[in-house]
PDB file of C-alpha atoms in Angstrom:
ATOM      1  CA  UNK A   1      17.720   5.181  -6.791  1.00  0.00           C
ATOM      2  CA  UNK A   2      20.092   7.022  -4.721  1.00  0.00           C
ATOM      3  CA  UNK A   3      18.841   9.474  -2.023  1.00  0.00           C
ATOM      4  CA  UNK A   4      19.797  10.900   1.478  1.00  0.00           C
ATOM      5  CA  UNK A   5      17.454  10.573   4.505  1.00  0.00           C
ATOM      6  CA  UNK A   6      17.575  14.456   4.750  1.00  0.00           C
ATOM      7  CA  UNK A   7      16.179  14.451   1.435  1.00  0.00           C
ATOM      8  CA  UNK A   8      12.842  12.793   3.469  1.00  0.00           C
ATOM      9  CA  UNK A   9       9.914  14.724   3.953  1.00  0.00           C
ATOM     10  CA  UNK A  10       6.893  12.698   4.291  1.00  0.00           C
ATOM     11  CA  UNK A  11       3.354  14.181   3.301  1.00  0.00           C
ATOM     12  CA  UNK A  12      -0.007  12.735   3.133  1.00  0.00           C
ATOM     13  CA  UNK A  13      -1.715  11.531  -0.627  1.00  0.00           C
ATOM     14  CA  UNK A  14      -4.329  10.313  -2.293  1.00  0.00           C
ATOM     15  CA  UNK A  15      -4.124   7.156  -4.174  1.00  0.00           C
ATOM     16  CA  UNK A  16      -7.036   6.264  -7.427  1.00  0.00           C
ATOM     17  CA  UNK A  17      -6.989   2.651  -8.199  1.00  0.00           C
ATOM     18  CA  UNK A  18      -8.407   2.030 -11.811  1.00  0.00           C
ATOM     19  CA  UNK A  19     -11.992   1.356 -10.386  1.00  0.00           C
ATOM     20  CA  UNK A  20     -12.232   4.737  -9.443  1.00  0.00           C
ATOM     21  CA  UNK A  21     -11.703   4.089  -5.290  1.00  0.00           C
ATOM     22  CA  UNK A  22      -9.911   6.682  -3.840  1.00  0.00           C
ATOM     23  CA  UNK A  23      -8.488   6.981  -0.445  1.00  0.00           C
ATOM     24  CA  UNK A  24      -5.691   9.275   1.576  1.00  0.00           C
ATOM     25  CA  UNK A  25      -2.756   7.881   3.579  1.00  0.00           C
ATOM     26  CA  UNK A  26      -1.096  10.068   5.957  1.00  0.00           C
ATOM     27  CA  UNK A  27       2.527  11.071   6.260  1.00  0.00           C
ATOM     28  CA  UNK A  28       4.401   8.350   7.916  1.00  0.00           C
ATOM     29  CA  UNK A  29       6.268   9.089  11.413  1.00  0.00           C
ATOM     30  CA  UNK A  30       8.706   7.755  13.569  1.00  0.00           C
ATOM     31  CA  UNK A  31       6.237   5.367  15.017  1.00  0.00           C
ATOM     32  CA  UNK A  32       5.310   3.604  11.683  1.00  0.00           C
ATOM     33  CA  UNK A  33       8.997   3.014  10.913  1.00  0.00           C
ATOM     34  CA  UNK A  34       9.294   0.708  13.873  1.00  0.00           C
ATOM     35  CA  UNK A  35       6.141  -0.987  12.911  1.00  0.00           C
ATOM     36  CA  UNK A  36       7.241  -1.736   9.247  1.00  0.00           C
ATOM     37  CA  UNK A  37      10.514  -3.414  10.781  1.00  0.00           C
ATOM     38  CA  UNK A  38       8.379  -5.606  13.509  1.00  0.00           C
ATOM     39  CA  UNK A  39       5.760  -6.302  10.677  1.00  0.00           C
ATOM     40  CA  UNK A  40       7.964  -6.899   7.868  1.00  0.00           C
ATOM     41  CA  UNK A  41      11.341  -7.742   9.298  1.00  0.00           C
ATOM     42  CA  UNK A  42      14.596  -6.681   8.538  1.00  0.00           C
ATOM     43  CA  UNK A  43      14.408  -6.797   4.894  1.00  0.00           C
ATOM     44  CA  UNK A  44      11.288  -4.799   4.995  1.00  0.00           C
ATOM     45  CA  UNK A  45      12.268  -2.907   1.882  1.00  0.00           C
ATOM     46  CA  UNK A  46      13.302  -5.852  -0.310  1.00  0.00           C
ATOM     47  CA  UNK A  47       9.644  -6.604   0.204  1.00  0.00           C
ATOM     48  CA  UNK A  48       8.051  -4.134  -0.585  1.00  0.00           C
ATOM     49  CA  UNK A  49      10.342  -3.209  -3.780  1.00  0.00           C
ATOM     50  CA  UNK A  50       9.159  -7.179  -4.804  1.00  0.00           C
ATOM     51  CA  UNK A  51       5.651  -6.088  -5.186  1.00  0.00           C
ATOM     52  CA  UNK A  52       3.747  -8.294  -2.755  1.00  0.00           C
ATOM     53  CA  UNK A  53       0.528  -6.805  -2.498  1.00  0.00           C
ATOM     54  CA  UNK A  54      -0.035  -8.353   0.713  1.00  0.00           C
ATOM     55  CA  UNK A  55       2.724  -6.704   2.304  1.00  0.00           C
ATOM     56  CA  UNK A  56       1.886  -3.427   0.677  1.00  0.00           C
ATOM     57  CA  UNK A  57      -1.568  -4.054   1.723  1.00  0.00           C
ATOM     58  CA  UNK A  58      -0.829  -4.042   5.581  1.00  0.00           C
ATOM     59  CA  UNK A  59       1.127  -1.005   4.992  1.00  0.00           C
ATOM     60  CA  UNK A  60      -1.238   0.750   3.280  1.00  0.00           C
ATOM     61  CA  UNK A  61      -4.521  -0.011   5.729  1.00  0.00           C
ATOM     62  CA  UNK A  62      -1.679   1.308   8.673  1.00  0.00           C
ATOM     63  CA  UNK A  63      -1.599   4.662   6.747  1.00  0.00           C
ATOM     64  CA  UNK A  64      -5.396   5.173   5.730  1.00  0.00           C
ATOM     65  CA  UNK A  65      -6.449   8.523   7.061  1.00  0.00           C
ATOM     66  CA  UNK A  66     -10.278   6.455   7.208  1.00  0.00           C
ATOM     67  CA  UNK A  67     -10.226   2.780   7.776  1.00  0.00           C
ATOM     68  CA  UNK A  68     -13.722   2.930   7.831  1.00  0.00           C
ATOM     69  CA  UNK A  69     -14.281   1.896   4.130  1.00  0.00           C
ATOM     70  CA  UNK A  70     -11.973  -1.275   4.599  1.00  0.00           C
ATOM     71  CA  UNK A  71     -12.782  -2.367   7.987  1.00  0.00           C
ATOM     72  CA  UNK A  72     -12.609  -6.469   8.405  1.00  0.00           C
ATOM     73  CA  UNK A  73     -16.191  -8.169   8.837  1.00  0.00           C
ATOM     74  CA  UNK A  74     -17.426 -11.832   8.473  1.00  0.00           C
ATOM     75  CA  UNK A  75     -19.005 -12.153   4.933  1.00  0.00           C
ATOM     76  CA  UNK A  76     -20.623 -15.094   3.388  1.00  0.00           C
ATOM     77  CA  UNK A  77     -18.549 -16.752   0.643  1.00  0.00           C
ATOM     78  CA  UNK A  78     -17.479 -19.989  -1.278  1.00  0.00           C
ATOM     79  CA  UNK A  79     -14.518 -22.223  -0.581  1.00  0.00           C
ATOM     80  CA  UNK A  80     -12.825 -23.364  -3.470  1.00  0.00           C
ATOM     81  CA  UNK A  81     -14.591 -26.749  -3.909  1.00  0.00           C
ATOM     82  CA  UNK A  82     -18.215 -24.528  -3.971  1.00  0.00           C
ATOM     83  CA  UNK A  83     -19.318 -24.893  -0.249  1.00  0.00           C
ATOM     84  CA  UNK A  84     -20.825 -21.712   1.580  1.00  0.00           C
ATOM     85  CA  UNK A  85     -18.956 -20.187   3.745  1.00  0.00           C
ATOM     86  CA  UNK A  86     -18.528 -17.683   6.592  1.00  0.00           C
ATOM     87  CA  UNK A  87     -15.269 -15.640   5.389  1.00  0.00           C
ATOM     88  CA  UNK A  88     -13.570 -13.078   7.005  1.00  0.00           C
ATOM     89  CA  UNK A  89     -11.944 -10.719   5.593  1.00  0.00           C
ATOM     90  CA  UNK A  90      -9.372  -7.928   6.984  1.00  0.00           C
ATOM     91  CA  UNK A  91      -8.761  -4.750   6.205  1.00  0.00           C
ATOM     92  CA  UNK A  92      -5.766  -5.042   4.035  1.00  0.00           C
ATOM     93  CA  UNK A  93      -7.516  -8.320   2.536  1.00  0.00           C
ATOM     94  CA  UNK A  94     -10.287  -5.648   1.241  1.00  0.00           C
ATOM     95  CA  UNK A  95      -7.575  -3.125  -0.193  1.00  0.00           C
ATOM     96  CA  UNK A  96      -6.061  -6.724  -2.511  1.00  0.00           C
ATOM     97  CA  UNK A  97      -9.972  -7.146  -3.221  1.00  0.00           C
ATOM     98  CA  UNK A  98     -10.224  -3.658  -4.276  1.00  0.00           C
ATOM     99  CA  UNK A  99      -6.892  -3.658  -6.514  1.00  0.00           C
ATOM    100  CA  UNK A 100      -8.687  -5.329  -9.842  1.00  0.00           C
ATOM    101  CA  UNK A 101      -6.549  -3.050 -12.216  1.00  0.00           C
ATOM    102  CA  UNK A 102      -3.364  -5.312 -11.706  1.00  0.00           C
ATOM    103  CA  UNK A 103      -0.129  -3.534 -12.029  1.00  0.00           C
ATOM    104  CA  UNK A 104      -1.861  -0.224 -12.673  1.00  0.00           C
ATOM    105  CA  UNK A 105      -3.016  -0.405  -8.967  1.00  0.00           C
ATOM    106  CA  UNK A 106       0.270  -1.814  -7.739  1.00  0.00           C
ATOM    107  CA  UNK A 107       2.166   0.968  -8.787  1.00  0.00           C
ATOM    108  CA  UNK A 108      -0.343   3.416  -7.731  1.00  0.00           C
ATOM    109  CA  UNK A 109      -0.186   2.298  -4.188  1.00  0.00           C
ATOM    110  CA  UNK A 110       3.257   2.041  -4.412  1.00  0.00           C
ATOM    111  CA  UNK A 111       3.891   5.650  -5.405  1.00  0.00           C
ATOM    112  CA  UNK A 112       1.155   6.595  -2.990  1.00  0.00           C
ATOM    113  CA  UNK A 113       3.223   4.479  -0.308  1.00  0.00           C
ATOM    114  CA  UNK A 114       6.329   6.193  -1.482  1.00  0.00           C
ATOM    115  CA  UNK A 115       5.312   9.754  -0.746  1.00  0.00           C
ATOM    116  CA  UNK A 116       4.139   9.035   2.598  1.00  0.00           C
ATOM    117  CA  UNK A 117       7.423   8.009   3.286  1.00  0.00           C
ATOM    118  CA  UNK A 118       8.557  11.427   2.077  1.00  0.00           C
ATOM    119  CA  UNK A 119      10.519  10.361  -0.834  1.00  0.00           C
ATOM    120  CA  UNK A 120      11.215  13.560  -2.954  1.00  0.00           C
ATOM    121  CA  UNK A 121       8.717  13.413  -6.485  1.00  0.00           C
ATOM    122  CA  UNK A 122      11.340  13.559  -8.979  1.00  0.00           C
ATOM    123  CA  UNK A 123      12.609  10.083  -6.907  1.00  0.00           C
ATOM    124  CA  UNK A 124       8.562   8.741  -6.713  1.00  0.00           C
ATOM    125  CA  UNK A 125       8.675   8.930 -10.437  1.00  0.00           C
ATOM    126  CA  UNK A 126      12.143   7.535 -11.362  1.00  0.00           C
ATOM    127  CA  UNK A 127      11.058   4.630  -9.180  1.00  0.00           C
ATOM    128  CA  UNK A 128       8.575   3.528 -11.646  1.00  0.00           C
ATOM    129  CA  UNK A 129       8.522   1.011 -14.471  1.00  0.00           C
ATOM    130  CA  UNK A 130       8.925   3.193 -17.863  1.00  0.00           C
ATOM    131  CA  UNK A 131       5.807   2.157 -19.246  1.00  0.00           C
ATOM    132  CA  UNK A 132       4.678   4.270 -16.213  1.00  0.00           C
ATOM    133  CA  UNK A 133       6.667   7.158 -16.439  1.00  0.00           C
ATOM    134  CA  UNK A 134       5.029   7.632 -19.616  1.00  0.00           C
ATOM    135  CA  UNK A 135       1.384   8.299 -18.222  1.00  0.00           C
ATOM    136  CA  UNK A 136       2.466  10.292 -15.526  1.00  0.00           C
TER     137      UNK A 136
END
């Protein structure tokens, strides 16, 4: 995918996972560039073109217009052998909770992700899978 930073203009979005949530991310600035560096490292973008929904997670809840819906709280739960449990879970743990639809979801929030950046549409969409372009 070859583009020039001039061709960057980044602009809010909303993103529908497959349940039906919706929720807007804001344009992306100067100030959330530095953050994805110190939060992902160097090789931020390696990550997030591998499709780790945790990274793209922490992203995301950065960019929510309302964190509101996904704000972290103590819930009860089970641990994995059955016991209760006092869990709690962060914002971006709420957005993996929320993404049920599998890679449906993932490359909804990625695209979503992608045009708060600013990357041009025509780019958005020839960054997808094919099986995606197709339902586009």
């Amino acid at each position: 995918m070859n583009f020039s930073i001039n061709d960057l203009a980044p602009k809010s979005c909303t993103v529908e996972l497959v349940d039906g949530t919706r929720f807007e991310l804001r344009e992306m600035n100067i100030e959330d560039w530095g953050w994805l560096r110190d939060a992902l490292g160097e090789n931020y973008a390696e990550k997030l073109q591998a499709l780790s929904t945790k990274d793209l997670s922490r992203v995301v809840f950065r960019l929510l217009k309302n964190k509101a819906e996904f704000a972290a709280k103590e819930v009860d739960g089970f641990d994995d052998d059955g016991n209760a449990i006092k869990e709690f879970v962060t914002g971006p743990q709420w957005i993996m909770r929320k993404m049920t639809g599998g890679l449906r979801d993932v490359n909804a929030v990625t695209v979503g992700l992608l045009t708060s950046f600013g990357l041009p549409e025509k780019k958005v969409v020839e960054a997808l899978p094919d099986t995606e372009k197709k339902t586009q």
